[in-house]
Coordinates of C-alpha atoms and ligand atoms in Angstrom, one line a residue:
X1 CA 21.7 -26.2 12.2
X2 CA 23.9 -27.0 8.9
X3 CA 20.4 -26.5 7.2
X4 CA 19.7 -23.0 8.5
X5 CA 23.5 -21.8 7.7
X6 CA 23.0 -23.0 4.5
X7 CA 19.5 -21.6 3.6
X8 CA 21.1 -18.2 5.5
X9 CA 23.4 -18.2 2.5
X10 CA 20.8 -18.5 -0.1
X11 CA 19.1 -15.5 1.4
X12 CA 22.1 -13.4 1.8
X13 CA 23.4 -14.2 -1.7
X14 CA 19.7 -13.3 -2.9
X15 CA 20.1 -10.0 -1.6
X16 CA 23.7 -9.6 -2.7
X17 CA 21.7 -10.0 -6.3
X18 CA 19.0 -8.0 -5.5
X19 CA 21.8 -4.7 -5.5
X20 CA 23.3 -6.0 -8.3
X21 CA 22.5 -4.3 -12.0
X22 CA 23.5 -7.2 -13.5
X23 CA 21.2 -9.1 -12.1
X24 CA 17.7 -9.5 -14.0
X25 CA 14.6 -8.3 -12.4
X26 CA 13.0 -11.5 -12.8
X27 CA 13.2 -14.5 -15.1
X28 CA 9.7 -14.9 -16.2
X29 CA 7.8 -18.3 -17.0
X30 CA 4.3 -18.9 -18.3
X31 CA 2.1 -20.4 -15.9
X32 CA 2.0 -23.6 -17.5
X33 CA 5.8 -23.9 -18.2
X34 CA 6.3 -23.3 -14.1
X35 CA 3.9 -25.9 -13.5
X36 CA 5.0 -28.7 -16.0
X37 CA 8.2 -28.4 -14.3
X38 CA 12.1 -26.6 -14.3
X39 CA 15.0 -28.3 -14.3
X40 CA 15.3 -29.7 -10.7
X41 CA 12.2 -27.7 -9.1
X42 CA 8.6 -29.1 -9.0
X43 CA 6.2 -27.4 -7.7
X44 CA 3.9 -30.2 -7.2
X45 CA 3.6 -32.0 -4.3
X46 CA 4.9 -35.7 -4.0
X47 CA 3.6 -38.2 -1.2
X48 CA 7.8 -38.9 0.3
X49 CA 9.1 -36.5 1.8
X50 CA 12.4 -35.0 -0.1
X51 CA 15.5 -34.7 1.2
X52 CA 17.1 -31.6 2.8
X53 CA 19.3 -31.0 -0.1
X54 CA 16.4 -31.2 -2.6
X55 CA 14.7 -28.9 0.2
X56 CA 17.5 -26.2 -0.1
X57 CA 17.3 -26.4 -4.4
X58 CA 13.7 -25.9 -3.7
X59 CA 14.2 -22.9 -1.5
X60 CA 16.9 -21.5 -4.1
X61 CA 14.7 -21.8 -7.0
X62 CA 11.2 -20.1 -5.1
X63 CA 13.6 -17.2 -5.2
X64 CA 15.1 -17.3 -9.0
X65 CA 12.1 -17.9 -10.8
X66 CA 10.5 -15.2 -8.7
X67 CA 10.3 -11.6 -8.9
X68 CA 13.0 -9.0 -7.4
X69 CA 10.8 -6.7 -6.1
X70 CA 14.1 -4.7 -4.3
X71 CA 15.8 -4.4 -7.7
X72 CA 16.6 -1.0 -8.1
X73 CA 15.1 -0.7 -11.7
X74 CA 11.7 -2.9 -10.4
X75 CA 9.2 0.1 -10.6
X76 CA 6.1 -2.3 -11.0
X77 CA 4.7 -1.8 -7.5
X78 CA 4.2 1.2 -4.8
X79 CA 5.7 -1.1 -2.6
X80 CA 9.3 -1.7 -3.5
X81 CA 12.7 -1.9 -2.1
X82 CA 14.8 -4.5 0.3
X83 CA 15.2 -2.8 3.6
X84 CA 18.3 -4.6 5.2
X85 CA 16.8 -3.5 8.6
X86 CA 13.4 -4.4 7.9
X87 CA 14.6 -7.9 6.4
X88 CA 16.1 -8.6 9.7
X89 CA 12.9 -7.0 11.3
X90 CA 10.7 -10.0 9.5
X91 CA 13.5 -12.9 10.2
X92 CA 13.3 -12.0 14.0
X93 CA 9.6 -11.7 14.1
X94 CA 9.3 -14.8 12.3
X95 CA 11.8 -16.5 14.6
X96 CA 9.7 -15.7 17.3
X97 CA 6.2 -17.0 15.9
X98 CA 3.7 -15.4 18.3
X99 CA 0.3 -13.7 17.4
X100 CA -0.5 -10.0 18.5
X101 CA -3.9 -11.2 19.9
X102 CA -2.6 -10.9 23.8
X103 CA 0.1 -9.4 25.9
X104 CA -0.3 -12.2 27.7
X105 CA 2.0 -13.9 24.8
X106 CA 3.5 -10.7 22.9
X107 CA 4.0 -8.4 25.3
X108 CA 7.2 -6.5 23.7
X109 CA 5.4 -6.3 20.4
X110 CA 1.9 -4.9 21.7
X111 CA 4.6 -2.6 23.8
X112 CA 5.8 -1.8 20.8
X113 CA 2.7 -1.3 18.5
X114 CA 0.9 0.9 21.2
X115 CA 4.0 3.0 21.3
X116 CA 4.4 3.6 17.8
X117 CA 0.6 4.1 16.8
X118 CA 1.1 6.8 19.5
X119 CA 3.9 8.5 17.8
X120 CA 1.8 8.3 14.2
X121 CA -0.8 10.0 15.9
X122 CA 1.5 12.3 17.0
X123 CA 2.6 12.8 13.6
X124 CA -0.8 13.3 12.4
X125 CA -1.5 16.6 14.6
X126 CA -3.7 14.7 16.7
X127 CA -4.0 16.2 20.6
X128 CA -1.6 14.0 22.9
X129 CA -3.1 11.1 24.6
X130 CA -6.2 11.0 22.2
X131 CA -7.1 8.4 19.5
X132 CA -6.5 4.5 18.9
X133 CA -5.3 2.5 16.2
X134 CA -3.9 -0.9 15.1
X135 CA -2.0 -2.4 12.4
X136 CA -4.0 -4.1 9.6
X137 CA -3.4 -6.3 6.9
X138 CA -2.9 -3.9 4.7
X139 CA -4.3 -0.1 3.3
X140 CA -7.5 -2.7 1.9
X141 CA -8.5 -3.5 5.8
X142 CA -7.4 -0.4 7.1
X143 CA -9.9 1.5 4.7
X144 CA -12.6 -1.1 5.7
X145 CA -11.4 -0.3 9.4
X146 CA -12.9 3.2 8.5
X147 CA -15.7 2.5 7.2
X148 CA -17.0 0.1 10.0
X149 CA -15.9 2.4 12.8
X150 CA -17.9 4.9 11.4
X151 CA -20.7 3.5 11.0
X152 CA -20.8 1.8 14.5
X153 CA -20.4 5.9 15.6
X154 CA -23.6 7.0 13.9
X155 CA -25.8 3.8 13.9
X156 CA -23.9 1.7 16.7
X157 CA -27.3 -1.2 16.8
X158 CA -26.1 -1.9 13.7
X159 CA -23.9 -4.0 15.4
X160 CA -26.3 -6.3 16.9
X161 CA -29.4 -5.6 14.5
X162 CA -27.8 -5.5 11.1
X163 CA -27.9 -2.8 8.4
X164 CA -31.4 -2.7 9.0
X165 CA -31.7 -0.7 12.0
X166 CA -29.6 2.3 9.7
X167 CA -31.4 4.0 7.0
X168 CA -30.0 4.2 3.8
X169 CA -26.4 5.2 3.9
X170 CA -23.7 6.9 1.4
X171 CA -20.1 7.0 1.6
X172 CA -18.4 9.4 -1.2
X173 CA -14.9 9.4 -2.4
X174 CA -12.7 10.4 -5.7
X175 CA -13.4 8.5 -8.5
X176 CA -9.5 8.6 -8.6
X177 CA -9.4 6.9 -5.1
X178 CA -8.4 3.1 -4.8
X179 CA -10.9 0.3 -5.1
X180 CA -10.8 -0.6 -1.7
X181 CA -13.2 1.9 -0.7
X182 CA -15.7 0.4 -3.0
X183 CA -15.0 -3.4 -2.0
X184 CA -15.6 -2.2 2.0
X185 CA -19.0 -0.9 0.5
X186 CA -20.0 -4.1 -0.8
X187 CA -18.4 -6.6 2.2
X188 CA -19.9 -4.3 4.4
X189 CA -23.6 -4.1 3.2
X190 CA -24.2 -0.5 1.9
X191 CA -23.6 -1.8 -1.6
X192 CA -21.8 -0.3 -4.2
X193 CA -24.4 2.3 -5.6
X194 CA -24.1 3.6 -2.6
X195 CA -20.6 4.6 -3.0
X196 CA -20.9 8.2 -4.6
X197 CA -17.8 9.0 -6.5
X198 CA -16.6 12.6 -6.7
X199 CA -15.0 14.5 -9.8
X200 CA -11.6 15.4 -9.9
X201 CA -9.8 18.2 -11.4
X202 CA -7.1 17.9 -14.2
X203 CA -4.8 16.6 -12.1
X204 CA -6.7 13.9 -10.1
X205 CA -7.8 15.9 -7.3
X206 CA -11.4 15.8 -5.6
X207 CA -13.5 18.9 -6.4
X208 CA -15.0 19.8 -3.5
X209 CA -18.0 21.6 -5.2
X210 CA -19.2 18.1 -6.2
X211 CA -19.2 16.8 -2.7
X212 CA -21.5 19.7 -1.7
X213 CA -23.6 19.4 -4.5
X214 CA -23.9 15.4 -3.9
X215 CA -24.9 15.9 0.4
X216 CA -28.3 15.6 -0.8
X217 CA -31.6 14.8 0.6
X218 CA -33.1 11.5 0.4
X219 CA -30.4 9.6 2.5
X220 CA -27.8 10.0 4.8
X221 CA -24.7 11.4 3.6
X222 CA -22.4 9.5 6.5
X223 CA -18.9 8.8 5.5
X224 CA -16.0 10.6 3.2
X225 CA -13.0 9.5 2.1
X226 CA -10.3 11.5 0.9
X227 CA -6.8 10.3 -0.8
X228 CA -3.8 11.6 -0.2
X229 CA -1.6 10.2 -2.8
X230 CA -3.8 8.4 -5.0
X231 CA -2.6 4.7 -6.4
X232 CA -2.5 5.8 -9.9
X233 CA -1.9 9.7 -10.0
X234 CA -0.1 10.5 -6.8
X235 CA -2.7 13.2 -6.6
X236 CA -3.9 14.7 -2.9
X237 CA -7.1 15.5 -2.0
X238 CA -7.8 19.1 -0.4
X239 CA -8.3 17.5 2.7
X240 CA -9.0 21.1 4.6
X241 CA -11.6 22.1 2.5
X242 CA -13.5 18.6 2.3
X243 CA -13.0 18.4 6.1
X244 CA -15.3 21.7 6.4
X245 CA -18.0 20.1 4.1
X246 CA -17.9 17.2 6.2
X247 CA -18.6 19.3 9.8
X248 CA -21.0 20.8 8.1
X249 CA -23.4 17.3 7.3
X250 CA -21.7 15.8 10.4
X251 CA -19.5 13.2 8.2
X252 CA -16.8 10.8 9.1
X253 CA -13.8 11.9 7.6
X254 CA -11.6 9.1 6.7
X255 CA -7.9 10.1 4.6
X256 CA -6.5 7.4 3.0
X257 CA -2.9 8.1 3.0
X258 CA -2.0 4.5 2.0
X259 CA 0.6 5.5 -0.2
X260 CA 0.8 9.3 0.6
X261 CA 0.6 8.6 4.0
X262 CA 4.8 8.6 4.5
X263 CA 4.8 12.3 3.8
X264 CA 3.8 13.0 6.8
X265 CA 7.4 12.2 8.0
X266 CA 8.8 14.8 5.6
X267 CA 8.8 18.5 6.5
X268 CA 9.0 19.5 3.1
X269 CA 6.3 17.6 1.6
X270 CA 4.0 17.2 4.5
X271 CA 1.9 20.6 3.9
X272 CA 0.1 18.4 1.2
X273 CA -1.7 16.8 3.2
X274 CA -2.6 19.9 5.1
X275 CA -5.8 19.2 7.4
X276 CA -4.8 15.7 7.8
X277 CA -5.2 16.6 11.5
X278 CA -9.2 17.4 10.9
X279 CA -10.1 13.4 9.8
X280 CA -11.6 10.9 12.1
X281 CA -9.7 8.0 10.9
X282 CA -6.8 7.6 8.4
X283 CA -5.3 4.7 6.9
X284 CA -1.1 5.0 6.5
X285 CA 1.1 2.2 4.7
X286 CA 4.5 2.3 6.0
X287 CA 5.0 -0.7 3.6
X288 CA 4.5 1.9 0.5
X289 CA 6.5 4.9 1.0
X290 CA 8.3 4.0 3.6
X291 CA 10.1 0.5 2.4
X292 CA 9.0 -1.1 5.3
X293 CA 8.9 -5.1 4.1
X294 CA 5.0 -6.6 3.1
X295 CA 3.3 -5.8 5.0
X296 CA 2.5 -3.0 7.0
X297 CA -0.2 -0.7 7.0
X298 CA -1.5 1.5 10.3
X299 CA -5.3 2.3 11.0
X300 CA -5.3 5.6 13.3
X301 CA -8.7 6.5 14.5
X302 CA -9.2 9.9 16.5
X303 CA -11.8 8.8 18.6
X304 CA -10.5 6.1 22.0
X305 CA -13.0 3.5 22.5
X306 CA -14.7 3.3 19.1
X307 CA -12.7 0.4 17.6
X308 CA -13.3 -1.3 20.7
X309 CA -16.8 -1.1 20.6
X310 CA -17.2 -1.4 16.8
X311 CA -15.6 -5.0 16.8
X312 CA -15.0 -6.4 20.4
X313 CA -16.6 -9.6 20.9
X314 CA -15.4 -10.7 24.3
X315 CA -14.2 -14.0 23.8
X316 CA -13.7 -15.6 27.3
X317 CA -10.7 -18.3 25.8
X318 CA -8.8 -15.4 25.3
X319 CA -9.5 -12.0 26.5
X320 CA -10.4 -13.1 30.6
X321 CA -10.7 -10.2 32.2
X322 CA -9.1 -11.1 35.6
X323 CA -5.9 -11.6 34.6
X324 CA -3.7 -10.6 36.7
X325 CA -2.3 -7.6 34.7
X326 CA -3.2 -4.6 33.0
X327 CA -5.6 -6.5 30.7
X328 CA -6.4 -3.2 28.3
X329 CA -2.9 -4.2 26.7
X330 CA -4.8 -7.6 25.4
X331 CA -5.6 -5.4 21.9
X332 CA -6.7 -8.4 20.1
X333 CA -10.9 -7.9 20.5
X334 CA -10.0 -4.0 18.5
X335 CA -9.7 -5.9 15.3
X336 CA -11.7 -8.1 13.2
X337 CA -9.3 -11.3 13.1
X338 CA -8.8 -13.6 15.9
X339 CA -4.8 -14.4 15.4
X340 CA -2.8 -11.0 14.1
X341 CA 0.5 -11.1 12.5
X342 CA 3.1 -9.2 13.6
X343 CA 3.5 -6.3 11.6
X344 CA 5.4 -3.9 14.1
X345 CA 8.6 -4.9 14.6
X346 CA 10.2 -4.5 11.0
X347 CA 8.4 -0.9 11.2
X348 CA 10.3 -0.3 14.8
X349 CA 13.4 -1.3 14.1
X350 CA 13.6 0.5 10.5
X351 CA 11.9 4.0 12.7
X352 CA 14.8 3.9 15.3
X353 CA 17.4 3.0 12.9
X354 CA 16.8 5.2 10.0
X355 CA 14.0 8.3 11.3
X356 CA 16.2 11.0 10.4
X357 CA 17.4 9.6 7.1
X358 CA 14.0 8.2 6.0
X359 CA 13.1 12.3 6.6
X360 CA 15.7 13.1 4.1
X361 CA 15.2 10.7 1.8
X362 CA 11.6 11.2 1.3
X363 CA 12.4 14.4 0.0
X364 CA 15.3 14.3 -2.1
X365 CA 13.0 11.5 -3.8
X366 CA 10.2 13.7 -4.4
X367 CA 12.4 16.8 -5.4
X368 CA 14.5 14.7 -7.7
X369 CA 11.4 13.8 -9.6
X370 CA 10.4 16.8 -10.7
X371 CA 12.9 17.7 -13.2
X372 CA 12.6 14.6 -15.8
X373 CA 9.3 15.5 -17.1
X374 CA 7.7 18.4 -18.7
X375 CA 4.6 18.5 -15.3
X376 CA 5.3 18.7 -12.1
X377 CA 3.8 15.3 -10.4
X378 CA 2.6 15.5 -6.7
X379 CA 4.2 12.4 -5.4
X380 CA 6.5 10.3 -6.8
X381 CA 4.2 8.6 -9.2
X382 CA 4.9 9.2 -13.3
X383 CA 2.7 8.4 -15.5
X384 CA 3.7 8.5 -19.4
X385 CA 2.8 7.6 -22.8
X386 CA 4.9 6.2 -24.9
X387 CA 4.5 7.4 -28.8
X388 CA 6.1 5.0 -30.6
X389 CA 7.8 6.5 -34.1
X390 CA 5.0 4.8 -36.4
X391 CA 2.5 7.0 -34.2
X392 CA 4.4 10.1 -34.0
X393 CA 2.7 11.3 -37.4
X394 CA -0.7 10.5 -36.7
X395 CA -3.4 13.3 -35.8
X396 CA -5.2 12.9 -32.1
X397 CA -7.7 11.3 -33.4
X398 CA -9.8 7.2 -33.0
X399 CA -7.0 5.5 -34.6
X400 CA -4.4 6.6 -32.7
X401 CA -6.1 5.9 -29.9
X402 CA -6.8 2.4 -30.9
X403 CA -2.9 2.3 -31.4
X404 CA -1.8 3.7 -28.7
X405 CA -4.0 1.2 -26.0
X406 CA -2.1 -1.4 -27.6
X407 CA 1.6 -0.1 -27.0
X408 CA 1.8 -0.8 -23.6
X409 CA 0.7 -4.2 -23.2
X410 CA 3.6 -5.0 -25.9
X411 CA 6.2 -3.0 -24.5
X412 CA 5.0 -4.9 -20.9
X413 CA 5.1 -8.0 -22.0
X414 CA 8.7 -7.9 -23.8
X415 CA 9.8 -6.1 -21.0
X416 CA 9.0 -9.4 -18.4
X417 CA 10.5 -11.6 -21.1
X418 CA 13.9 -9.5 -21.4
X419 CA 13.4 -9.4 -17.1
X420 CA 15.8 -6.1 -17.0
X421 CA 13.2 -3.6 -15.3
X422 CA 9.3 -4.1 -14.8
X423 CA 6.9 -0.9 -14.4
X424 CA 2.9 -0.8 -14.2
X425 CA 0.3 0.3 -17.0
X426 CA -3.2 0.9 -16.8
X427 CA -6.2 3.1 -18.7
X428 CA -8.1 5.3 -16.5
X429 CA -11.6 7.2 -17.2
X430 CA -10.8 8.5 -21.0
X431 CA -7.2 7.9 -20.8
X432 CA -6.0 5.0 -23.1
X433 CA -3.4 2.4 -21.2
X434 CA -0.5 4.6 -19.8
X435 CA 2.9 3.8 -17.7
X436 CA 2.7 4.8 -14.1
X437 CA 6.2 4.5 -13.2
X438 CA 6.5 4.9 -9.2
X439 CA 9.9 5.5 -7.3
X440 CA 9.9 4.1 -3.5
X441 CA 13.1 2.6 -3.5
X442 CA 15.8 4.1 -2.0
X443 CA 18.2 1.8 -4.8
X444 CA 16.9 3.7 -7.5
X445 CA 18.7 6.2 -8.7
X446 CA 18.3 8.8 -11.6
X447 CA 20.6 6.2 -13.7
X448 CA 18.2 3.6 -13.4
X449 CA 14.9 5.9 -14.4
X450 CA 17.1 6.4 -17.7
X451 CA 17.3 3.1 -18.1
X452 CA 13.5 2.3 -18.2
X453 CA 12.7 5.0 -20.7
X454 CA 15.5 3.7 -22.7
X455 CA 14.1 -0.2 -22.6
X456 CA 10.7 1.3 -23.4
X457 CA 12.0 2.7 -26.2
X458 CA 14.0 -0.5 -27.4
X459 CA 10.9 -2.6 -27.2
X460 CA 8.6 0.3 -28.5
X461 CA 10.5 1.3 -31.2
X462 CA 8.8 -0.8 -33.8
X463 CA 5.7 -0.9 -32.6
Ligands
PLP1 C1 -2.2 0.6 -2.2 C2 -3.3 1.4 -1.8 C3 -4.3 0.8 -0.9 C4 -4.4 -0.6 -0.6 O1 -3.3 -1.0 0.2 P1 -2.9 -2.5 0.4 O2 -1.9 -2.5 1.5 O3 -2.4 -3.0 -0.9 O4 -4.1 -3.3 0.8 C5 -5.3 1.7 -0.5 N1 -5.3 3.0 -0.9 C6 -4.4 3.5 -1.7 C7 -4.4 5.0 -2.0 C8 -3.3 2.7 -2.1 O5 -2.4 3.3 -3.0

């Protein structure tokens, strides 16, 4: 018991830090230097057990030599911030150790997922008392989630017979939309050149004139997916407009609101994913925009009984049908693990603790955005060059170019040394490597944005 008080104050005194400016972001090691060995902390393990104060050094170090991911100036990852309500959420959940597989042994957390996939539905637009769902490890599954359910909808033999009792199958999305769309393709058989991917306009949004023009003949167009907030952009996809293509050459219409999702909560900002109500499925990470703790992601599906039927495989050991209680709360055989996690209680806590202020807070996040820059972004990511002075001079030309990929790796990698604030780069299509800076914490504060594009320009300055 001494133990657990103790390690309790490691953690609390971690999140003290976590708050504090002062504080570094992280205190980054090479690979090899972490596994040769700190002062006191091995990572390798030894054939004696170690004693409980080497245990609690060992605990206190996982934590220093890793990364604060609540720090208010971390803006490395979509998912980001240190919910107090949610942190208690995961303590409890893990205190209790069960597995969402049965009622039978978590029937207050089923309870408790059926209730609030009900009220996402809700959210959605969906009519009440229709559609199904489950949480999934993460926007990744949830988007695979999609993509199986709706092929078991069109070609439902090819449960038992294999991809071969389908013809040949496409699935379309933006080429701005995440890769998970494109690993489902290949896990799930249709293969990667059969992911079509649609143009975008200048601002990352899917032209719906391309996914007309791509229905063609020759296979069957089954299955759509449309972003709303893409990983890199923050860009939405019409959704209303690709939804009427899609009734058209009777497609599944999957959103993937993975990041985006948590506007739906806003009354300001929801109209952009206008027609959200019109999908079949969508996919909805309340571990993104919402700060609920890793990890938490939601797949809704309009249609009852497909998930069911896509993936139930009627194992006698654990889903016996004469028990003696209402054994359609035994949700387990909907998804495609055996044991499940349990992602809901973090979620349910945080929804009947904060709903009102998580409204308001989404939007005065968005709104507050807006001003810094010279474009008006559609979600709360920014993404940015950074001209260093020696560049500034230089036409728009090759060399540049050449220059300016470089810049960000540098001003990345001195940034993790220094460990006071951590953001993301990446290239996309044309575009050289750029910052995408993304605000989902609700520490961060207009202060703290300053302070990035200050350290950028400390470590870019000579560049
Ligand atoms: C992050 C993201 C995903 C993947 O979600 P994970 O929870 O990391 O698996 C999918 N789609 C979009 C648009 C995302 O931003």
């Amino acid at each position: 018991m001494q133990f657990l008080l103790e390690v309790v104050e490691i953690l609390t005194n971690y999140v003290r830090k976590t708050f504090d400016r002062s504080t570094k972001v992280l205190d980054f090691h090479h690979p090899h230097q972490l596994l040769e060995g700190m002062e006191g902390f091995n990572l390798e393990l030894s054939d004696q057990p170690e004693s409980l104060e080497q245990i609690l050094v060992d605990c206190r170090d996982t934590l220093k030599y890793g990364v604060r991911t609540g720090h208010p100036r971390f803006f490395n990852q979509l998912s980001t911030g240190l919910d107090i309500v949610g942190l208690v959420g995961e303590w409890l959940t893990s205190t209790a150790n069960t597995n969402m597989f049965t009622y039978e042994i978590a029937p207050v957390f089923v309870l408790m997922e059926q209730l609030t996939l009900k009220k996402m539905r809700e959210i959605v637009g969906w009519p009440e008392g229709e559609g199904d769902g489950i949480f999934s490890p993460g926007g990744a599954i949830s988007n695979m989630y999609s993509v199986m359910i709706a092929r078991y909808k069109y070609f439902p033999e090819v449960k038992t017979k294999g991809m071969a009792a389908a013809p040949r199958l496409v699935l379309f999305t933006s080429e701005h939309s995440h890769y998970s769309i494109k690993k489902a393709s290949a896990a799930l058989g249709f293969g990667t050149e059969n992911l079509i991917l649609l143009k975008t306009d200048e601002r990352g949004r899917v032209i719906p004139a391309d996914l007309e023009a791509k229905v063609i003949e020759g296979y069957v167009p089954m299955f759509v997916n449309a972003t709303a907030g893409t990983t890199v952009y923050g860009a939405f996809d019409p959704i209303n407009e690709i939804a009427d293509i899609c009734e058209k050459y009777n497609m599944w219409l999957h959103v993937d609101g993975a990041w985006g999702g948590g506007l739906l909560m806003s009354r300001k900002h929801r109209h952009k994913l206008n027609g959200v109500e019109r999908a079949n499925s969508v996919t909805w990470n309340p571990h993104k925009m919402m700060g609920v703790p890793l990890q938490c992601s939601a797949i809704l599906v309009r249609e009852r009984g497909l998930l069911q039927g896509c993936n139930s495989m009627c194992a006698g050991y654990l889903f016996q049908q004469d028990k003696q209680y209402d054994v359609a709360y035994d949700t387990g055989d909907k998804a495609i693990q055996c044991g499940r996690h349990v992602d809901i209680f973090k979620f349910w806590l945080m929804w009947k603790a904060k709903v009102g202020i998580l409204r308001r807070f989404l939007s005065a996040l968005i709104t507050n955005v807006v001003p810094i820059f010279s474009y008006q972004p559609q979600h709360t990511n920014v993404c940015f060059w950074y001209l260093p002075p020696s560049l500034r001079g230089l036409p728009d030309g090759e060399e540049r170019r050449e220059r300016l990929h470089k810049v960000a790796p540098k001003i990345k990698a001195m940034m993790m040394e220094s460990g006071t604030t951590m953001v993301g780069y990446q290239p996309q299509g044309e575009k050289v490597n750029f910052f995408r800076m993304v605000i989902s914490n609700p520490a961060a504060t207009r202060s703290d944005i300053d302070f990035l594009i200050e350290e950028i320009e400390r470590f870019g300055n000579d560049l």
